[in-house]
C-alpha atoms as a printed R data frame, in Angstrom:
    type eleno elety resid chain resno       x       y       z
1   ATOM     1    CA   MET     A     1   0.000   0.000   0.000
2   ATOM     2    CA   GLU     A     2   2.908   2.396   0.587
3   ATOM     3    CA   LYS     A     3   3.948   2.650  -3.073
4   ATOM     4    CA   ILE     A     4   0.589   4.037  -4.138
5   ATOM     5    CA   TRP     A     5   1.226   7.196  -2.121
6   ATOM     6    CA   ASN     A     6   4.672   7.814  -3.611
7   ATOM     7    CA   PRO     A     7   4.927  10.896  -5.850
8   ATOM     8    CA   ILE     A     8   5.661  10.509  -9.554
9   ATOM     9    CA   LYS     A     9   6.454  12.791 -12.477
10  ATOM    10    CA   ILE     A    10   4.545  12.103 -15.702
11  ATOM    11    CA   GLY     A    11   5.341  14.387 -18.613
12  ATOM    12    CA   ARG     A    12   5.270  17.880 -17.169
13  ATOM    13    CA   MET     A    13   3.094  16.897 -14.199
14  ATOM    14    CA   GLU     A    14   4.220  16.345 -10.625
15  ATOM    15    CA   LEU     A    15   1.694  13.958  -9.097
16  ATOM    16    CA   SER     A    16   1.476  13.222  -5.374
17  ATOM    17    CA   HIS     A    17   0.196   9.627  -5.659
18  ATOM    18    CA   ARG     A    18  -0.323   6.744  -8.098
19  ATOM    19    CA   LEU     A    19  -4.081   6.900  -8.667
20  ATOM    20    CA   ALA     A    20  -5.847   8.719 -11.513
21  ATOM    21    CA   MET     A    21  -9.336   9.224 -12.893
22  ATOM    22    CA   ALA     A    22 -10.087   7.045 -15.904
23  ATOM    23    CA   PRO     A    23 -12.042   8.458 -18.876
24  ATOM    24    CA   MET     A    24 -15.798   7.897 -18.539
25  ATOM    25    CA   THR     A    25 -18.545   8.937 -20.957
26  ATOM    26    CA   ARG     A    26 -21.151  10.990 -19.086
27  ATOM    27    CA   GLY     A    27 -23.336  12.491 -21.845
28  ATOM    28    CA   ARG     A    28 -23.648  15.989 -20.385
29  ATOM    29    CA   ALA     A    29 -22.367  18.150 -23.259
30  ATOM    30    CA   LEU     A    30 -24.555  20.638 -25.088
31  ATOM    31    CA   PRO     A    31 -25.965  19.590 -28.483
32  ATOM    32    CA   ASP     A    32 -23.094  21.413 -30.241
33  ATOM    33    CA   GLY     A    33 -20.471  19.513 -28.231
34  ATOM    34    CA   THR     A    34 -19.597  22.307 -25.797
35  ATOM    35    CA   PRO     A    35 -19.026  21.023 -22.237
36  ATOM    36    CA   GLY     A    36 -22.230  21.477 -20.245
37  ATOM    37    CA   GLU     A    37 -23.109  23.709 -17.335
38  ATOM    38    CA   PHE     A    38 -22.060  21.287 -14.595
39  ATOM    39    CA   THR     A    39 -18.955  19.845 -16.269
40  ATOM    40    CA   PRO     A    40 -16.386  22.219 -14.690
41  ATOM    41    CA   LEU     A    41 -17.708  21.405 -11.214
42  ATOM    42    CA   TYR     A    42 -17.740  17.662 -11.921
43  ATOM    43    CA   TYR     A    43 -14.034  17.621 -12.762
44  ATOM    44    CA   LYS     A    44 -13.106  20.118 -10.043
45  ATOM    45    CA   GLN     A    45 -14.750  17.921  -7.395
46  ATOM    46    CA   ARG     A    46 -12.437  15.050  -8.388
47  ATOM    47    CA   ALA     A    47  -9.206  17.059  -8.610
48  ATOM    48    CA   SER     A    48  -7.623  15.225  -5.667
49  ATOM    49    CA   LEU     A    49  -7.204  12.230  -7.986
50  ATOM    50    CA   GLY     A    50  -4.318  14.218  -9.499
51  ATOM    51    CA   LEU     A    51  -4.436  13.189 -13.161
52  ATOM    52    CA   LEU     A    52  -7.957  13.452 -14.571
53  ATOM    53    CA   ILE     A    53  -8.418  11.896 -18.014
54  ATOM    54    CA   SER     A    54 -11.539  13.367 -19.540
55  ATOM    55    CA   GLU     A    55 -14.447  11.600 -21.137
56  ATOM    56    CA   GLY     A    56 -13.992  10.771 -24.810
57  ATOM    57    CA   THR     A    57 -13.977  13.998 -26.820
58  ATOM    58    CA   GLN     A    58 -14.443  14.004 -30.583
59  ATOM    59    CA   PRO     A    59 -11.860  15.765 -32.780
60  ATOM    60    CA   SER     A    60 -14.337  16.375 -35.622
61  ATOM    61    CA   ASP     A    61 -17.953  15.987 -36.703
62  ATOM    62    CA   ASP     A    62 -17.070  12.558 -38.107
63  ATOM    63    CA   GLY     A    63 -15.639  11.543 -34.758
64  ATOM    64    CA   GLN     A    64 -18.888  11.732 -32.791
65  ATOM    65    CA   GLY     A    65 -20.799   8.542 -32.085
66  ATOM    66    CA   TYR     A    66 -22.938   9.071 -28.996
67  ATOM    67    CA   LEU     A    67 -25.421  11.726 -27.978
68  ATOM    68    CA   PHE     A    68 -24.188  14.711 -25.978
69  ATOM    69    CA   THR     A    69 -20.475  13.908 -26.033
70  ATOM    70    CA   PRO     A    70 -18.093  16.880 -26.027
71  ATOM    71    CA   GLY     A    71 -15.897  18.062 -28.874
72  ATOM    72    CA   ILE     A    72 -12.605  19.940 -29.024
73  ATOM    73    CA   TYR     A    73 -12.497  21.501 -32.491
74  ATOM    74    CA   THR     A    74 -14.512  24.756 -32.355
75  ATOM    75    CA   ASP     A    75 -14.037  28.040 -30.528
76  ATOM    76    CA   ALA     A    76 -17.040  27.231 -28.319
77  ATOM    77    CA   HIS     A    77 -15.532  23.857 -27.398
78  ATOM    78    CA   ILE     A    78 -12.216  25.515 -26.502
79  ATOM    79    CA   ALA     A    79 -13.959  28.088 -24.312
80  ATOM    80    CA   GLY     A    80 -15.959  25.391 -22.548
81  ATOM    81    CA   TRP     A    81 -12.940  23.208 -21.850
82  ATOM    82    CA   ARG     A    82 -10.957  26.255 -20.688
83  ATOM    83    CA   GLU     A    83 -13.416  26.673 -17.833
84  ATOM    84    CA   VAL     A    84 -13.014  22.986 -16.957
85  ATOM    85    CA   ALA     A    85  -9.216  23.218 -17.020
86  ATOM    86    CA   ASN     A    86  -9.226  26.382 -14.908
87  ATOM    87    CA   GLN     A    87 -11.419  24.775 -12.261
88  ATOM    88    CA   VAL     A    88  -9.283  21.606 -12.153
89  ATOM    89    CA   HIS     A    89  -6.062  23.589 -11.865
90  ATOM    90    CA   ASP     A    90  -7.484  25.861  -9.168
91  ATOM    91    CA   ALA     A    91  -8.266  22.722  -7.173
92  ATOM    92    CA   GLY     A    92  -4.741  21.343  -7.630
93  ATOM    93    CA   GLY     A    93  -5.440  18.740 -10.331
94  ATOM    94    CA   HIS     A    94  -4.264  18.099 -13.898
95  ATOM    95    CA   LEU     A    95  -6.410  17.516 -16.995
96  ATOM    96    CA   PHE     A    96  -5.725  15.378 -20.060
97  ATOM    97    CA   ILE     A    97  -8.483  15.535 -22.690
98  ATOM    98    CA   GLN     A    98  -9.088  12.176 -24.335
99  ATOM    99    CA   LEU     A    99  -9.345  12.444 -28.126
100 ATOM   100    CA   MET     A   100 -11.898   9.853 -29.241
101 ATOM   101    CA   HIS     A   101 -12.866   9.249 -32.877
102 ATOM   102    CA   VAL     A   102 -15.484   6.492 -32.817
103 ATOM   103    CA   GLY     A   103 -15.256   5.543 -36.509
104 ATOM   104    CA   ARG     A   104 -18.056   3.144 -37.391
105 ATOM   105    CA   MET     A   105 -19.558   3.196 -33.871
106 ATOM   106    CA   SER     A   106 -21.941   5.976 -34.789
107 ATOM   107    CA   HIS     A   107 -25.276   6.848 -36.370
108 ATOM   108    CA   PRO     A   108 -26.157   9.789 -38.645
109 ATOM   109    CA   ASP     A   109 -28.842  10.906 -36.180
110 ATOM   110    CA   ASN     A   110 -26.168  11.621 -33.565
111 ATOM   111    CA   THR     A   111 -23.680  13.708 -35.559
112 ATOM   112    CA   PRO     A   112 -23.828  17.416 -36.456
113 ATOM   113    CA   HIS     A   113 -23.620  16.746 -40.204
114 ATOM   114    CA   HIS     A   114 -25.852  13.612 -40.181
115 ATOM   115    CA   ARG     A   115 -23.528  11.764 -42.538
116 ATOM   116    CA   GLN     A   116 -22.714   8.083 -42.861
117 ATOM   117    CA   PRO     A   117 -20.109   6.929 -40.297
118 ATOM   118    CA   VAL     A   118 -16.553   6.355 -41.513
119 ATOM   119    CA   ALA     A   119 -14.230   3.393 -40.955
120 ATOM   120    CA   PRO     A   120 -11.176   1.587 -42.363
121 ATOM   121    CA   SER     A   121 -13.508  -0.636 -44.420
122 ATOM   122    CA   ALA     A   122 -17.198  -0.622 -45.307
123 ATOM   123    CA   ILE     A   123 -18.071  -3.195 -42.654
124 ATOM   124    CA   ALA     A   124 -20.757  -2.569 -40.044
125 ATOM   125    CA   PRO     A   125 -20.518  -3.988 -36.526
126 ATOM   126    CA   ALA     A   126 -22.482  -7.156 -35.820
127 ATOM   127    CA   PRO     A   127 -26.288  -6.673 -36.040
128 ATOM   128    CA   ASP     A   128 -26.617  -6.952 -32.265
129 ATOM   129    CA   VAL     A   129 -24.373  -3.874 -31.816
130 ATOM   130    CA   GLN     A   130 -26.784  -0.945 -31.806
131 ATOM   131    CA   MET     A   131 -26.560   2.799 -31.194
132 ATOM   132    CA   TYR     A   132 -28.789   4.805 -28.881
133 ATOM   133    CA   THR     A   133 -30.317   7.874 -30.577
134 ATOM   134    CA   LEU     A   134 -33.092  10.281 -29.662
135 ATOM   135    CA   ALA     A   135 -35.401   7.943 -31.590
136 ATOM   136    CA   GLY     A   136 -34.235   4.995 -29.480
137 ATOM   137    CA   LEU     A   137 -31.898   2.114 -30.267
138 ATOM   138    CA   GLN     A   138 -31.092   1.834 -33.971
139 ATOM   139    CA   GLU     A   139 -28.987  -0.489 -36.075
140 ATOM   140    CA   ILE     A   140 -25.607   1.004 -36.965
141 ATOM   141    CA   PRO     A   141 -25.362   1.534 -40.731
142 ATOM   142    CA   VAL     A   142 -22.572   0.286 -42.964
143 ATOM   143    CA   PRO     A   143 -19.799   2.902 -42.759
144 ATOM   144    CA   ARG     A   144 -18.052   4.639 -45.625
145 ATOM   145    CA   GLU     A   145 -14.514   3.409 -46.228
146 ATOM   146    CA   LEU     A   146 -11.958   6.138 -45.672
147 ATOM   147    CA   SER     A   147  -9.861   7.007 -48.718
148 ATOM   148    CA   ILE     A   148  -6.137   7.684 -48.370
149 ATOM   149    CA   GLU     A   149  -6.960  11.393 -48.531
150 ATOM   150    CA   ASP     A   150  -9.603  10.925 -45.823
151 ATOM   151    CA   ILE     A   151  -7.099   9.146 -43.599
152 ATOM   152    CA   LYS     A   152  -4.606  11.984 -43.940
153 ATOM   153    CA   ALA     A   153  -7.375  14.492 -43.143
154 ATOM   154    CA   THR     A   154  -8.377  12.486 -40.067
155 ATOM   155    CA   VAL     A   155  -4.794  12.478 -38.812
156 ATOM   156    CA   GLU     A   156  -4.866  16.258 -39.190
157 ATOM   157    CA   ASP     A   157  -8.148  16.370 -37.229
158 ATOM   158    CA   PHE     A   158  -6.343  14.704 -34.308
159 ATOM   159    CA   ARG     A   159  -3.467  17.173 -34.661
160 ATOM   160    CA   LYS     A   160  -5.779  20.195 -34.646
161 ATOM   161    CA   ALA     A   161  -7.805  18.839 -31.734
162 ATOM   162    CA   ALA     A   162  -4.630  18.353 -29.693
163 ATOM   163    CA   ALA     A   163  -3.640  21.955 -30.366
164 ATOM   164    CA   ALA     A   164  -7.142  23.088 -29.373
165 ATOM   165    CA   ALA     A   165  -6.908  21.130 -26.104
166 ATOM   166    CA   ILE     A   166  -3.677  22.913 -25.184
167 ATOM   167    CA   GLN     A   167  -5.226  26.228 -26.187
168 ATOM   168    CA   ALA     A   168  -8.048  25.412 -23.770
169 ATOM   169    CA   GLY     A   169  -5.529  25.005 -20.962
170 ATOM   170    CA   ALA     A   170  -5.407  21.212 -20.726
171 ATOM   171    CA   ASP     A   171  -2.164  19.651 -19.551
172 ATOM   172    CA   GLY     A   172  -2.218  17.223 -22.467
173 ATOM   173    CA   VAL     A   173  -4.280  14.748 -24.463
174 ATOM   174    CA   GLU     A   174  -4.818  11.018 -24.446
175 ATOM   175    CA   ILE     A   175  -5.235   9.437 -27.887
176 ATOM   176    CA   HIS     A   176  -8.009   6.850 -27.645
177 ATOM   177    CA   GLY     A   177  -6.765   3.777 -29.492
178 ATOM   178    CA   ALA     A   178  -9.028   1.366 -27.626
179 ATOM   179    CA   ASN     A   179 -12.571   0.184 -26.855
180 ATOM   180    CA   GLY     A   180 -13.699  -0.597 -30.395
181 ATOM   181    CA   TYR     A   181 -13.231   2.873 -31.885
182 ATOM   182    CA   LEU     A   182 -11.505   4.076 -35.051
183 ATOM   183    CA   ILE     A   183  -7.869   3.378 -34.203
184 ATOM   184    CA   GLN     A   184  -8.656  -0.109 -32.936
185 ATOM   185    CA   GLN     A   185 -10.845  -0.676 -36.002
186 ATOM   186    CA   PHE     A   186  -7.721  -0.240 -38.137
187 ATOM   187    CA   ILE     A   187  -5.975  -2.812 -35.908
188 ATOM   188    CA   ALA     A   188  -8.759  -5.424 -36.039
189 ATOM   189    CA   GLU     A   189  -8.730  -7.944 -38.895
190 ATOM   190    CA   ASN     A   190 -12.524  -8.235 -39.073
191 ATOM   191    CA   ALA     A   191 -13.005  -4.451 -39.407
192 ATOM   192    CA   ASN     A   192 -10.066  -3.708 -41.710
193 ATOM   193    CA   ILE     A   193  -9.837  -5.616 -44.999
194 ATOM   194    CA   ARG     A   194  -7.900  -2.915 -46.848
195 ATOM   195    CA   THR     A   195  -5.309  -3.929 -49.428
196 ATOM   196    CA   ASP     A   196  -3.313  -0.683 -49.359
197 ATOM   197    CA   GLY     A   197  -0.710   0.581 -46.879
198 ATOM   198    CA   TYR     A   198  -3.217   0.627 -44.018
199 ATOM   199    CA   GLY     A   199  -4.375  -2.997 -44.160
200 ATOM   200    CA   GLY     A   200  -3.144  -6.565 -44.176
201 ATOM   201    CA   SER     A   201   0.198  -6.819 -42.376
202 ATOM   202    CA   ILE     A   202   0.858  -5.993 -38.740
203 ATOM   203    CA   GLU     A   203   2.842  -2.917 -39.768
204 ATOM   204    CA   ASN     A   204   0.078  -1.670 -42.045
205 ATOM   205    CA   ARG     A   205  -2.736  -2.157 -39.536
206 ATOM   206    CA   ALA     A   206  -0.721  -0.275 -36.903
207 ATOM   207    CA   ARG     A   207   0.185   2.536 -39.310
208 ATOM   208    CA   PHE     A   208  -2.805   4.809 -38.628
209 ATOM   209    CA   ALA     A   209  -2.273   4.673 -34.838
210 ATOM   210    CA   ILE     A   210   1.383   5.564 -35.245
211 ATOM   211    CA   GLU     A   211   0.681   8.401 -37.681
212 ATOM   212    CA   VAL     A   212  -1.876   9.913 -35.284
213 ATOM   213    CA   ALA     A   213   0.582   9.687 -32.386
214 ATOM   214    CA   LYS     A   214   3.386  11.273 -34.409
215 ATOM   215    CA   ALA     A   215   1.138  14.129 -35.564
216 ATOM   216    CA   VAL     A   216   0.012  14.908 -32.016
217 ATOM   217    CA   VAL     A   217   3.574  14.762 -30.699
218 ATOM   218    CA   GLU     A   218   4.746  17.120 -33.451
219 ATOM   219    CA   GLU     A   219   1.959  19.534 -32.514
220 ATOM   220    CA   ILE     A   220   2.027  19.620 -28.702
221 ATOM   221    CA   GLY     A   221   5.054  17.589 -27.576
222 ATOM   222    CA   ALA     A   222   5.561  14.024 -26.398
223 ATOM   223    CA   ASP     A   223   5.406  15.048 -22.734
224 ATOM   224    CA   ARG     A   224   1.819  16.206 -23.273
225 ATOM   225    CA   THR     A   225   0.695  13.075 -25.121
226 ATOM   226    CA   GLY     A   226  -0.702   9.796 -23.775
227 ATOM   227    CA   PHE     A   227  -2.039   6.807 -25.705
228 ATOM   228    CA   ARG     A   228  -4.683   4.236 -24.724
229 ATOM   229    CA   ILE     A   229  -4.882   0.657 -25.971
230 ATOM   230    CA   SER     A   230  -7.122  -2.317 -25.134
231 ATOM   231    CA   PRO     A   231  -5.506  -5.497 -26.483
232 ATOM   232    CA   GLY     A   232  -7.999  -8.290 -26.986
233 ATOM   233    CA   VAL     A   233 -11.044  -6.260 -25.969
234 ATOM   234    CA   PRO     A   234 -13.873  -7.168 -28.402
235 ATOM   235    CA   LEU     A   235 -16.003  -4.043 -27.915
236 ATOM   236    CA   GLY     A   236 -17.821  -2.935 -31.068
237 ATOM   237    CA   GLY     A   237 -17.640  -6.474 -32.426
238 ATOM   238    CA   LEU     A   238 -13.891  -6.297 -33.079
239 ATOM   239    CA   ASP     A   239 -11.624  -9.317 -33.532
240 ATOM   240    CA   GLU     A   240  -7.916  -8.545 -33.828
241 ATOM   241    CA   GLY     A   241  -7.104 -11.948 -35.262
242 ATOM   242    CA   PRO     A   242  -4.491 -14.582 -34.402
243 ATOM   243    CA   ASN     A   243  -1.563 -12.139 -34.570
244 ATOM   244    CA   GLY     A   244  -3.180  -9.462 -32.406
245 ATOM   245    CA   THR     A   245  -0.641  -9.936 -29.626
246 ATOM   246    CA   GLU     A   246   2.259  -9.516 -32.044
247 ATOM   247    CA   LEU     A   247   0.631  -6.408 -33.472
248 ATOM   248    CA   TYR     A   248   0.466  -4.791 -30.042
249 ATOM   249    CA   GLU     A   249   4.082  -5.688 -29.330
250 ATOM   250    CA   TYR     A   250   5.016  -3.950 -32.574
251 ATOM   251    CA   LEU     A   251   2.736  -0.955 -31.945
252 ATOM   252    CA   VAL     A   252   4.051  -0.422 -28.427
253 ATOM   253    CA   SER     A   253   7.664  -0.682 -29.642
254 ATOM   254    CA   GLU     A   254   6.986   2.030 -32.232
255 ATOM   255    CA   LEU     A   255   5.146   4.284 -29.775
256 ATOM   256    CA   ALA     A   256   7.998   3.808 -27.300
257 ATOM   257    CA   THR     A   257  10.369   5.607 -29.679
258 ATOM   258    CA   LEU     A   258   8.222   8.738 -29.329
259 ATOM   259    CA   ASN     A   259   8.822   8.948 -25.546
260 ATOM   260    CA   LEU     A   260   5.182   9.723 -24.788
261 ATOM   261    CA   ALA     A   261   4.107  10.909 -21.345
262 ATOM   262    CA   TYR     A   262   2.343   7.597 -20.733
263 ATOM   263    CA   LEU     A   263   0.721   4.477 -22.143
264 ATOM   264    CA   HIS     A   264  -2.711   3.532 -20.780
265 ATOM   265    CA   ILE     A   265  -3.776  -0.121 -21.018
266 ATOM   266    CA   VAL     A   266  -7.308  -1.436 -20.586
267 ATOM   267    CA   HIS     A   267  -6.199  -4.850 -19.342
268 ATOM   268    CA   VAL     A   268  -8.386  -7.954 -19.641
269 ATOM   269    CA   GLY     A   269  -6.066 -10.774 -18.709
270 ATOM   270    CA   ASN     A   270  -3.124 -11.373 -21.079
271 ATOM   271    CA   GLU     A   271  -0.521 -11.221 -18.325
272 ATOM   272    CA   ASP     A   272   2.353 -12.231 -20.606
273 ATOM   273    CA   LEU     A   273   1.629  -9.335 -22.956
274 ATOM   274    CA   LEU     A   274   1.344  -6.916 -20.034
275 ATOM   275    CA   ARG     A   275   4.763  -7.968 -18.754
276 ATOM   276    CA   LYS     A   276   6.294  -7.587 -22.211
277 ATOM   277    CA   ILE     A   277   4.801  -4.104 -22.525
278 ATOM   278    CA   ARG     A   278   6.060  -3.188 -19.068
279 ATOM   279    CA   SER     A   279   9.576  -4.220 -20.091
280 ATOM   280    CA   ALA     A   280   9.438  -2.363 -23.412
281 ATOM   281    CA   TRP     A   281   7.762   0.853 -22.301
282 ATOM   282    CA   PRO     A   282  10.172   3.647 -21.279
283 ATOM   283    CA   THR     A   283   7.838   6.055 -19.461
284 ATOM   284    CA   ALA     A   284   4.764   5.843 -17.222
285 ATOM   285    CA   LEU     A   285   2.424   2.884 -17.622
286 ATOM   286    CA   LEU     A   286  -1.228   3.162 -16.575
287 ATOM   287    CA   VAL     A   287  -2.986  -0.186 -16.077
288 ATOM   288    CA   ASN     A   288  -6.768  -0.208 -15.854
289 ATOM   289    CA   ARG     A   289  -8.281  -3.526 -14.705
290 ATOM   290    CA   ALA     A   290 -12.047  -3.059 -14.904
291 ATOM   291    CA   GLY     A   291 -14.006  -4.777 -12.172
292 ATOM   292    CA   ARG     A   292 -11.080  -5.376  -9.817
293 ATOM   293    CA   PRO     A   293 -11.963  -5.473  -6.097
294 ATOM   294    CA   LEU     A   294 -11.002  -2.416  -4.100
295 ATOM   295    CA   GLU     A   295  -8.514  -4.427  -2.053
296 ATOM   296    CA   ASN     A   296  -6.588  -5.252  -5.264
297 ATOM   297    CA   ILE     A   297  -6.204  -1.686  -6.462
298 ATOM   298    CA   THR     A   298  -2.515  -1.472  -5.495
299 ATOM   299    CA   ILE     A   299  -1.317  -4.905  -6.702
300 ATOM   300    CA   ASP     A   300   0.025  -3.859 -10.129
301 ATOM   301    CA   ILE     A   301   1.870  -0.921  -8.599
302 ATOM   302    CA   ASP     A   302   3.260  -3.034  -5.738
303 ATOM   303    CA   GLU     A   303   4.520  -5.625  -8.254
304 ATOM   304    CA   GLY     A   304   6.042  -3.024 -10.572
305 ATOM   305    CA   LEU     A   305   3.651  -3.751 -13.452
306 ATOM   306    CA   ALA     A   306   2.114  -0.266 -13.393
307 ATOM   307    CA   ASP     A   307   3.033   3.250 -12.369
308 ATOM   308    CA   ILE     A   308  -0.553   4.498 -12.116
309 ATOM   309    CA   ALA     A   309  -3.840   2.704 -11.357
310 ATOM   310    CA   PRO     A   310  -6.711   4.636 -13.000
311 ATOM   311    CA   ILE     A   311 -10.152   4.208 -11.451
312 ATOM   312    CA   GLY     A   312 -13.547   4.660 -13.086
313 ATOM   313    CA   SER     A   313 -16.855   4.106 -11.303
314 ATOM   314    CA   TRP     A   314 -15.331   4.657  -7.863
315 ATOM   315    CA   ALA     A   315 -14.262   8.125  -8.996
316 ATOM   316    CA   LEU     A   316 -17.615   8.753 -10.642
317 ATOM   317    CA   ALA     A   317 -19.539   8.173  -7.392
318 ATOM   318    CA   ASN     A   318 -16.937   9.463  -4.929
319 ATOM   319    CA   PRO     A   319 -15.556  12.933  -5.637
320 ATOM   320    CA   ASP     A   320 -13.384  12.516  -2.532
321 ATOM   321    CA   PHE     A   321 -12.216   8.985  -3.320
322 ATOM   322    CA   ILE     A   322  -8.632   9.699  -2.215
323 ATOM   323    CA   GLU     A   323  -9.770  10.877   1.195
324 ATOM   324    CA   ARG     A   324 -12.159   7.930   1.613
325 ATOM   325    CA   PHE     A   325  -9.561   5.389   0.499
326 ATOM   326    CA   LYS     A   326  -6.896   6.723   2.851
327 ATOM   327    CA   ALA     A   327  -9.373   6.642   5.742
328 ATOM   328    CA   GLY     A   328 -10.752   3.208   4.896
329 ATOM   329    CA   ALA     A   329 -14.208   4.775   4.714
330 ATOM   330    CA   SER     A   330 -17.203   3.349   2.887
331 ATOM   331    CA   LEU     A   331 -17.840   4.392  -0.721
332 ATOM   332    CA   ASN     A   332 -20.924   5.736  -2.472
333 ATOM   333    CA   GLU     A   333 -22.378   3.313  -5.005
334 ATOM   334    CA   PRO     A   334 -22.805   4.695  -8.550
335 ATOM   335    CA   ASP     A   335 -26.385   5.212  -9.698
336 ATOM   336    CA   ARG     A   336 -26.556   3.278 -12.994
337 ATOM   337    CA   ALA     A   337 -29.776   5.050 -14.008
338 ATOM   338    CA   THR     A   338 -28.081   8.466 -14.146
339 ATOM   339    CA   LEU     A   339 -24.754   7.568 -15.785
340 ATOM   340    CA   TYR     A   340 -25.690   9.329 -19.025
341 ATOM   341    CA   ALA     A   341 -28.616  11.498 -17.925
342 ATOM   342    CA   GLY     A   342 -28.541  15.279 -18.214
343 ATOM   343    CA   GLY     A   343 -28.104  17.779 -15.425
344 ATOM   344    CA   SER     A   344 -26.486  17.470 -11.993
345 ATOM   345    CA   LEU     A   345 -28.348  14.346 -10.847
346 ATOM   346    CA   GLY     A   346 -25.874  11.487 -10.573
347 ATOM   347    CA   TYR     A   347 -23.134  13.843 -11.743
348 ATOM   348    CA   THR     A   348 -22.194  16.544  -9.256
349 ATOM   349    CA   ASP     A   349 -24.478  15.574  -6.366
350 ATOM   350    CA   TYR     A   350 -22.607  12.588  -4.912
351 ATOM   351    CA   PRO     A   351 -21.841  13.501  -1.270
352 ATOM   352    CA   THR     A   352 -18.386  13.737   0.253
353 ATOM   353    CA   LEU     A   353 -17.575  12.285   3.668
354 ATOM   354    CA   ALA     A   354 -17.755  15.765   5.170
355 ATOM   355    CA   GLU     A   355 -21.224  16.312   3.719
356 ATOM   356    CA   GLN     A   356 -22.400  12.933   4.992
357 ATOM   357    CA   ASP     A   357 -21.101  13.706   8.473
358 ATOM   358    CA   LYS     A   358 -23.048  16.979   8.523
359 ATOM   359    CA   ALA     A   359 -26.199  15.151   7.474
């Protein structure tokens, strides 16, 4: 337990402990993608977690998949995130904005331009993978295959969004290469059947991820750039194929040459791969094991497999998680019914220990 309270430097940030807030979609943005009224308070309340990784934030109109997710590519978005960053910094925390392009995990009803989703190949997710819209659950349409020119433009969208995040006062960005979205769609064999330089071989399927990372690093610096991966996670109907493990070993080795601030792994059980990544990765490693018991939160750090243990639902329901955890106090349970609802309910109204004591 002692290691988790040791300070650590990640990029330009001096952090006082080894916990962080994982990115979590909350669905509270305005219809135009500007962070909503209660968003600055939500992040400020959780500033004691040190490094706050924001909810997935689209870098373009094409990048949006879900209702009421924020963007970071207009002046209004920048102004909205600036207020969030200011509040987090005033409370002693640090903010990385996660850049999330969902690719085919979208529906025209949910995007500003109402166009067909885009993807590496014109392959829809499995029929049982649906998208929630204002009209209810709908089948996700077949996406439009990105041309080479489209791919280059999308890389530039990530670059511009990273610059916008820094303009908004964020400490950096996390590139979302996980959870079934666009970058992982390029990696997955059943979503990418291209025959050009972005499909087929391990090197080709990793190419888009590497190009995005290089563009962001060129724009804002490696010490302001993180990258998230989820090896073997089948979200969005993805299957990375029999050489998926080798692909991630190659991808991580290439990203390692960029000296990024951190690598963030959504880990689902390939312990051998995790150990190989730990050995190959030169900077901070964040390991997120969803569903782990609270008593196991420090194991990866104690064993040297991780530098940071990001937490999700515990942070969502406990703005003062650090204080509760140190004191061995009970935790609030997250209200599943309000995870994506609008307003402050289930968002900024979870009580702290001090508030509970007064009650």
